[in-house]
Amino acid sequence: MKYKEFVGKFVSSLNLVKRDLVLLFTGPIEYIYTFTISNSVKVKIEPHNNSTEKVGFYIINKLKSLKTKIYLKQIGSTVLKIPGNNDVDFIAYPYDGNLHNIIPNITKIFGSPKKVKKEFVQWEFKIKEVECALLLAKRGCRLYKRISEDQMLLQSNQNNVHKYVKMKLASDGVSLREYERRKIYFFYQLRK
């Protein structure tokens, strides 16, 4: 191995260690959670696809038909119309604050939730070959707040969107775990 190549790889490794230490000390729960994410599945960043928007509208219409009213917000690359995983993501909270009364109704539409916690419930499902995710949370839930704040950082500043696209494109082909860490670090940098 040539000296310059060695130094380049060494510096790159140091930067990853630095990033991971920052993540560990500034958001230990989020960082430790990344270890539960696959390190073998690779991320494929693709151009924005209008078909994902149609799936998003379908989900919105299905959720509007529920008797229990919820606040629903579409998030992620699809709503920003930028390159991404061509998936559809939503966050929501019930206006009455009762998560567990609405779970059966959403389960009838999208199937069993992937996670059921005290503060939130998460569904992952496919519609027309499009990966979809719905996070139903208590309004004060820390996870809900973080995701909502991250989306606002993007929607309120076009320069942030350009930086986000650059990070996403540079992440094409990395593991799902690494991609999640890059996103967490990206939003940490924006908040600084």
mmCIF file of C-alpha atoms in Angstrom:
data_model
loop_
_atom_site.group_PDB
_atom_site.id
_atom_site.type_symbol
_atom_site.label_atom_id
_atom_site.label_comp_id
_atom_site.label_asym_id
_atom_site.label_seq_id
_atom_site.Cartn_x
_atom_site.Cartn_y
_atom_site.Cartn_z
ATOM 1 C CA MET A 1 0.000 0.000 0.000
ATOM 2 C CA LYS A 2 1.351 3.388 -0.954
ATOM 3 C CA TYR A 3 2.009 5.924 1.779
ATOM 4 C CA LYS A 4 -0.570 8.482 0.497
ATOM 5 C CA GLU A 5 -3.222 5.785 0.222
ATOM 6 C CA PHE A 6 -2.448 4.609 3.753
ATOM 7 C CA VAL A 7 -2.631 8.149 5.154
ATOM 8 C CA GLY A 8 -5.925 8.760 3.319
ATOM 9 C CA LYS A 9 -7.506 5.617 4.769
ATOM 10 C CA PHE A 10 -6.123 6.406 8.225
ATOM 11 C CA VAL A 11 -7.559 9.949 8.179
ATOM 12 C CA SER A 12 -10.891 8.601 6.929
ATOM 13 C CA SER A 13 -10.953 6.094 9.795
ATOM 14 C CA LEU A 14 -10.146 8.825 12.323
ATOM 15 C CA ASN A 15 -13.008 10.943 10.964
ATOM 16 C CA LEU A 16 -15.420 8.039 11.460
ATOM 17 C CA VAL A 17 -14.191 7.525 15.027
ATOM 18 C CA LYS A 18 -14.610 11.254 15.703
ATOM 19 C CA ARG A 19 -18.129 11.217 14.239
ATOM 20 C CA ASP A 20 -19.124 8.145 16.237
ATOM 21 C CA LEU A 21 -17.813 9.659 19.467
ATOM 22 C CA VAL A 22 -19.782 12.841 18.802
ATOM 23 C CA LEU A 23 -22.911 10.746 18.190
ATOM 24 C CA LEU A 24 -22.312 8.651 21.288
ATOM 25 C CA PHE A 25 -21.966 11.683 23.569
ATOM 26 C CA THR A 26 -24.616 13.948 22.007
ATOM 27 C CA GLY A 27 -27.293 11.346 21.284
ATOM 28 C CA PRO A 28 -26.411 8.085 22.983
ATOM 29 C CA ILE A 29 -29.840 6.494 22.557
ATOM 30 C CA GLU A 30 -30.004 7.218 18.821
ATOM 31 C CA TYR A 31 -26.397 6.085 18.320
ATOM 32 C CA ILE A 32 -26.799 2.838 20.249
ATOM 33 C CA TYR A 33 -30.049 2.174 18.369
ATOM 34 C CA THR A 34 -28.091 2.173 15.087
ATOM 35 C CA PHE A 35 -26.496 -1.110 16.162
ATOM 36 C CA THR A 36 -29.914 -2.752 15.714
ATOM 37 C CA ILE A 37 -29.973 -1.683 12.051
ATOM 38 C CA SER A 38 -28.626 -4.024 9.387
ATOM 39 C CA ASN A 39 -24.988 -3.619 8.455
ATOM 40 C CA SER A 40 -25.362 -5.937 5.450
ATOM 41 C CA VAL A 41 -28.305 -4.284 3.653
ATOM 42 C CA LYS A 42 -27.063 -1.569 1.289
ATOM 43 C CA VAL A 43 -28.809 1.738 0.662
ATOM 44 C CA LYS A 44 -29.829 2.601 -2.895
ATOM 45 C CA ILE A 45 -30.354 6.322 -3.447
ATOM 46 C CA GLU A 46 -32.502 6.928 -6.509
ATOM 47 C CA PRO A 47 -33.911 10.024 -8.231
ATOM 48 C CA HIS A 48 -37.255 11.331 -6.998
ATOM 49 C CA ASN A 49 -40.129 9.234 -8.349
ATOM 50 C CA ASN A 50 -43.642 10.657 -8.718
ATOM 51 C CA SER A 51 -45.209 7.250 -8.065
ATOM 52 C CA THR A 52 -44.181 7.543 -4.413
ATOM 53 C CA GLU A 53 -46.258 10.724 -4.158
ATOM 54 C CA LYS A 54 -49.328 8.810 -5.356
ATOM 55 C CA VAL A 55 -48.743 6.184 -2.668
ATOM 56 C CA GLY A 56 -48.426 9.018 -0.132
ATOM 57 C CA PHE A 57 -51.815 10.426 -1.185
ATOM 58 C CA TYR A 58 -53.331 6.951 -0.921
ATOM 59 C CA ILE A 59 -52.063 6.617 2.671
ATOM 60 C CA ILE A 60 -53.330 10.088 3.568
ATOM 61 C CA ASN A 61 -56.810 9.231 2.257
ATOM 62 C CA LYS A 62 -56.872 5.915 4.134
ATOM 63 C CA LEU A 63 -55.874 7.568 7.414
ATOM 64 C CA LYS A 64 -58.373 10.420 6.952
ATOM 65 C CA SER A 65 -61.144 7.832 6.904
ATOM 66 C CA LEU A 66 -60.429 6.817 10.515
ATOM 67 C CA LYS A 67 -62.962 7.778 13.174
ATOM 68 C CA THR A 68 -60.197 8.856 15.544
ATOM 69 C CA LYS A 69 -58.698 12.052 14.227
ATOM 70 C CA ILE A 70 -54.929 12.242 13.932
ATOM 71 C CA TYR A 71 -52.424 14.917 13.027
ATOM 72 C CA LEU A 72 -50.555 13.490 10.035
ATOM 73 C CA LYS A 73 -47.385 14.799 8.428
ATOM 74 C CA GLN A 74 -45.527 13.335 5.486
ATOM 75 C CA ILE A 75 -41.756 13.532 5.912
ATOM 76 C CA GLY A 76 -38.605 12.540 4.086
ATOM 77 C CA SER A 77 -37.308 12.666 0.545
ATOM 78 C CA THR A 78 -40.628 12.094 -1.206
ATOM 79 C CA VAL A 79 -42.264 15.188 0.245
ATOM 80 C CA LEU A 80 -39.089 17.220 -0.449
ATOM 81 C CA LYS A 81 -39.001 15.847 -4.036
ATOM 82 C CA ILE A 82 -35.325 14.928 -3.746
ATOM 83 C CA PRO A 83 -33.314 11.738 -4.370
ATOM 84 C CA GLY A 84 -33.811 9.072 -1.752
ATOM 85 C CA ASN A 85 -34.893 5.505 -1.108
ATOM 86 C CA ASN A 86 -38.177 6.061 -2.995
ATOM 87 C CA ASP A 87 -40.099 5.284 0.144
ATOM 88 C CA VAL A 88 -42.939 7.087 1.881
ATOM 89 C CA ASP A 89 -42.684 8.171 5.520
ATOM 90 C CA PHE A 90 -45.262 9.663 7.867
ATOM 91 C CA ILE A 91 -45.344 10.802 11.466
ATOM 92 C CA ALA A 92 -48.618 11.228 13.306
ATOM 93 C CA TYR A 93 -50.212 11.695 16.688
ATOM 94 C CA PRO A 94 -53.827 11.251 17.785
ATOM 95 C CA TYR A 95 -55.505 14.499 18.794
ATOM 96 C CA ASP A 96 -57.066 12.811 21.809
ATOM 97 C CA GLY A 97 -53.614 11.593 22.933
ATOM 98 C CA ASN A 98 -54.660 7.943 23.161
ATOM 99 C CA LEU A 99 -52.366 5.797 21.016
ATOM 100 C CA HIS A 100 -53.809 2.456 21.908
ATOM 101 C CA ASN A 101 -57.404 3.225 20.872
ATOM 102 C CA ILE A 102 -56.348 3.891 17.289
ATOM 103 C CA ILE A 103 -53.917 0.961 16.826
ATOM 104 C CA PRO A 104 -56.634 -1.573 15.856
ATOM 105 C CA ASN A 105 -58.014 0.759 13.165
ATOM 106 C CA ILE A 106 -54.618 1.388 11.591
ATOM 107 C CA THR A 107 -53.768 -2.309 11.871
ATOM 108 C CA LYS A 108 -56.872 -3.135 9.792
ATOM 109 C CA ILE A 109 -55.510 -0.896 7.036
ATOM 110 C CA PHE A 110 -51.742 -1.565 7.104
ATOM 111 C CA GLY A 111 -51.307 -4.778 9.088
ATOM 112 C CA SER A 112 -49.612 -5.407 12.412
ATOM 113 C CA PRO A 113 -47.185 -2.783 13.691
ATOM 114 C CA LYS A 114 -43.469 -3.525 13.652
ATOM 115 C CA LYS A 115 -42.933 -1.915 17.075
ATOM 116 C CA VAL A 116 -45.307 -1.143 19.906
ATOM 117 C CA LYS A 117 -43.781 0.957 22.678
ATOM 118 C CA LYS A 118 -45.283 3.048 25.454
ATOM 119 C CA GLU A 119 -44.582 6.326 23.626
ATOM 120 C CA PHE A 120 -44.993 5.257 19.984
ATOM 121 C CA VAL A 121 -46.145 2.610 17.523
ATOM 122 C CA GLN A 122 -44.402 2.017 14.207
ATOM 123 C CA TRP A 123 -45.735 0.353 11.061
ATOM 124 C CA GLU A 124 -43.695 -0.698 8.038
ATOM 125 C CA PHE A 125 -45.557 -1.973 4.987
ATOM 126 C CA LYS A 126 -45.516 -1.989 1.177
ATOM 127 C CA ILE A 127 -48.005 -0.465 -1.215
ATOM 128 C CA LYS A 128 -47.431 -1.019 -4.945
ATOM 129 C CA GLU A 129 -43.847 -2.128 -4.229
ATOM 130 C CA VAL A 130 -43.154 1.148 -2.360
ATOM 131 C CA GLU A 131 -41.733 0.821 1.168
ATOM 132 C CA CYS A 132 -43.864 2.811 3.607
ATOM 133 C CA ALA A 133 -43.464 3.737 7.260
ATOM 134 C CA LEU A 134 -45.837 5.308 9.749
ATOM 135 C CA LEU A 135 -44.785 6.456 13.202
ATOM 136 C CA LEU A 136 -47.748 7.100 15.493
ATOM 137 C CA ALA A 137 -46.536 8.741 18.675
ATOM 138 C CA LYS A 138 -47.634 10.685 21.688
ATOM 139 C CA ARG A 139 -47.253 14.346 20.864
ATOM 140 C CA GLY A 140 -44.554 14.889 23.508
ATOM 141 C CA CYS A 141 -42.575 11.786 22.520
ATOM 142 C CA ARG A 142 -38.853 12.538 22.132
ATOM 143 C CA LEU A 143 -38.593 10.508 18.908
ATOM 144 C CA TYR A 144 -41.551 12.347 17.363
ATOM 145 C CA LYS A 145 -40.077 15.723 18.310
ATOM 146 C CA ARG A 146 -36.651 14.864 16.852
ATOM 147 C CA ILE A 147 -38.060 13.633 13.548
ATOM 148 C CA SER A 148 -40.386 16.630 13.277
ATOM 149 C CA GLU A 149 -37.555 19.074 14.056
ATOM 150 C CA ASP A 150 -35.276 17.402 11.495
ATOM 151 C CA GLN A 151 -37.925 17.792 8.807
ATOM 152 C CA MET A 152 -38.433 21.467 9.718
ATOM 153 C CA LEU A 153 -34.680 22.094 9.437
ATOM 154 C CA LEU A 154 -34.930 20.940 5.836
ATOM 155 C CA GLN A 155 -38.238 22.516 4.851
ATOM 156 C CA SER A 156 -37.285 25.919 6.245
ATOM 157 C CA ASN A 157 -33.936 26.245 4.455
ATOM 158 C CA GLN A 158 -33.218 25.304 0.833
ATOM 159 C CA ASN A 159 -29.460 25.355 1.512
ATOM 160 C CA ASN A 160 -29.975 22.606 4.103
ATOM 161 C CA VAL A 161 -31.860 20.584 1.480
ATOM 162 C CA HIS A 162 -28.918 20.917 -0.947
ATOM 163 C CA LYS A 163 -26.500 19.722 1.739
ATOM 164 C CA TYR A 164 -28.848 16.857 2.587
ATOM 165 C CA VAL A 165 -29.037 15.762 -1.058
ATOM 166 C CA LYS A 166 -25.235 15.835 -1.272
ATOM 167 C CA MET A 167 -24.974 13.650 1.849
ATOM 168 C CA LYS A 168 -27.608 11.242 0.524
ATOM 169 C CA LEU A 169 -25.937 10.873 -2.878
ATOM 170 C CA ALA A 170 -22.573 10.254 -1.191
ATOM 171 C CA SER A 171 -24.270 7.518 0.859
ATOM 172 C CA ASP A 172 -25.423 5.446 -2.108
ATOM 173 C CA GLY A 173 -24.225 1.887 -1.545
ATOM 174 C CA VAL A 174 -23.323 2.183 2.149
ATOM 175 C CA SER A 175 -24.932 -0.047 4.760
ATOM 176 C CA LEU A 176 -28.285 0.911 6.218
ATOM 177 C CA ARG A 177 -26.556 1.309 9.606
ATOM 178 C CA GLU A 178 -23.932 3.694 8.212
ATOM 179 C CA TYR A 179 -26.617 5.640 6.355
ATOM 180 C CA GLU A 180 -28.594 6.137 9.562
ATOM 181 C CA ARG A 181 -25.463 7.335 11.371
ATOM 182 C CA ARG A 182 -24.715 9.790 8.573
ATOM 183 C CA LYS A 183 -28.242 11.175 8.804
ATOM 184 C CA ILE A 184 -28.046 11.541 12.583
ATOM 185 C CA TYR A 185 -24.683 13.316 12.288
ATOM 186 C CA PHE A 186 -25.975 15.524 9.472
ATOM 187 C CA PHE A 187 -28.840 16.809 11.609
ATOM 188 C CA TYR A 188 -26.531 17.190 14.612
ATOM 189 C CA GLN A 189 -24.323 19.454 12.460
ATOM 190 C CA LEU A 190 -27.338 21.533 11.399
ATOM 191 C CA ARG A 191 -28.378 22.074 15.013
ATOM 192 C CA LYS A 192 -24.927 23.229 16.157
#
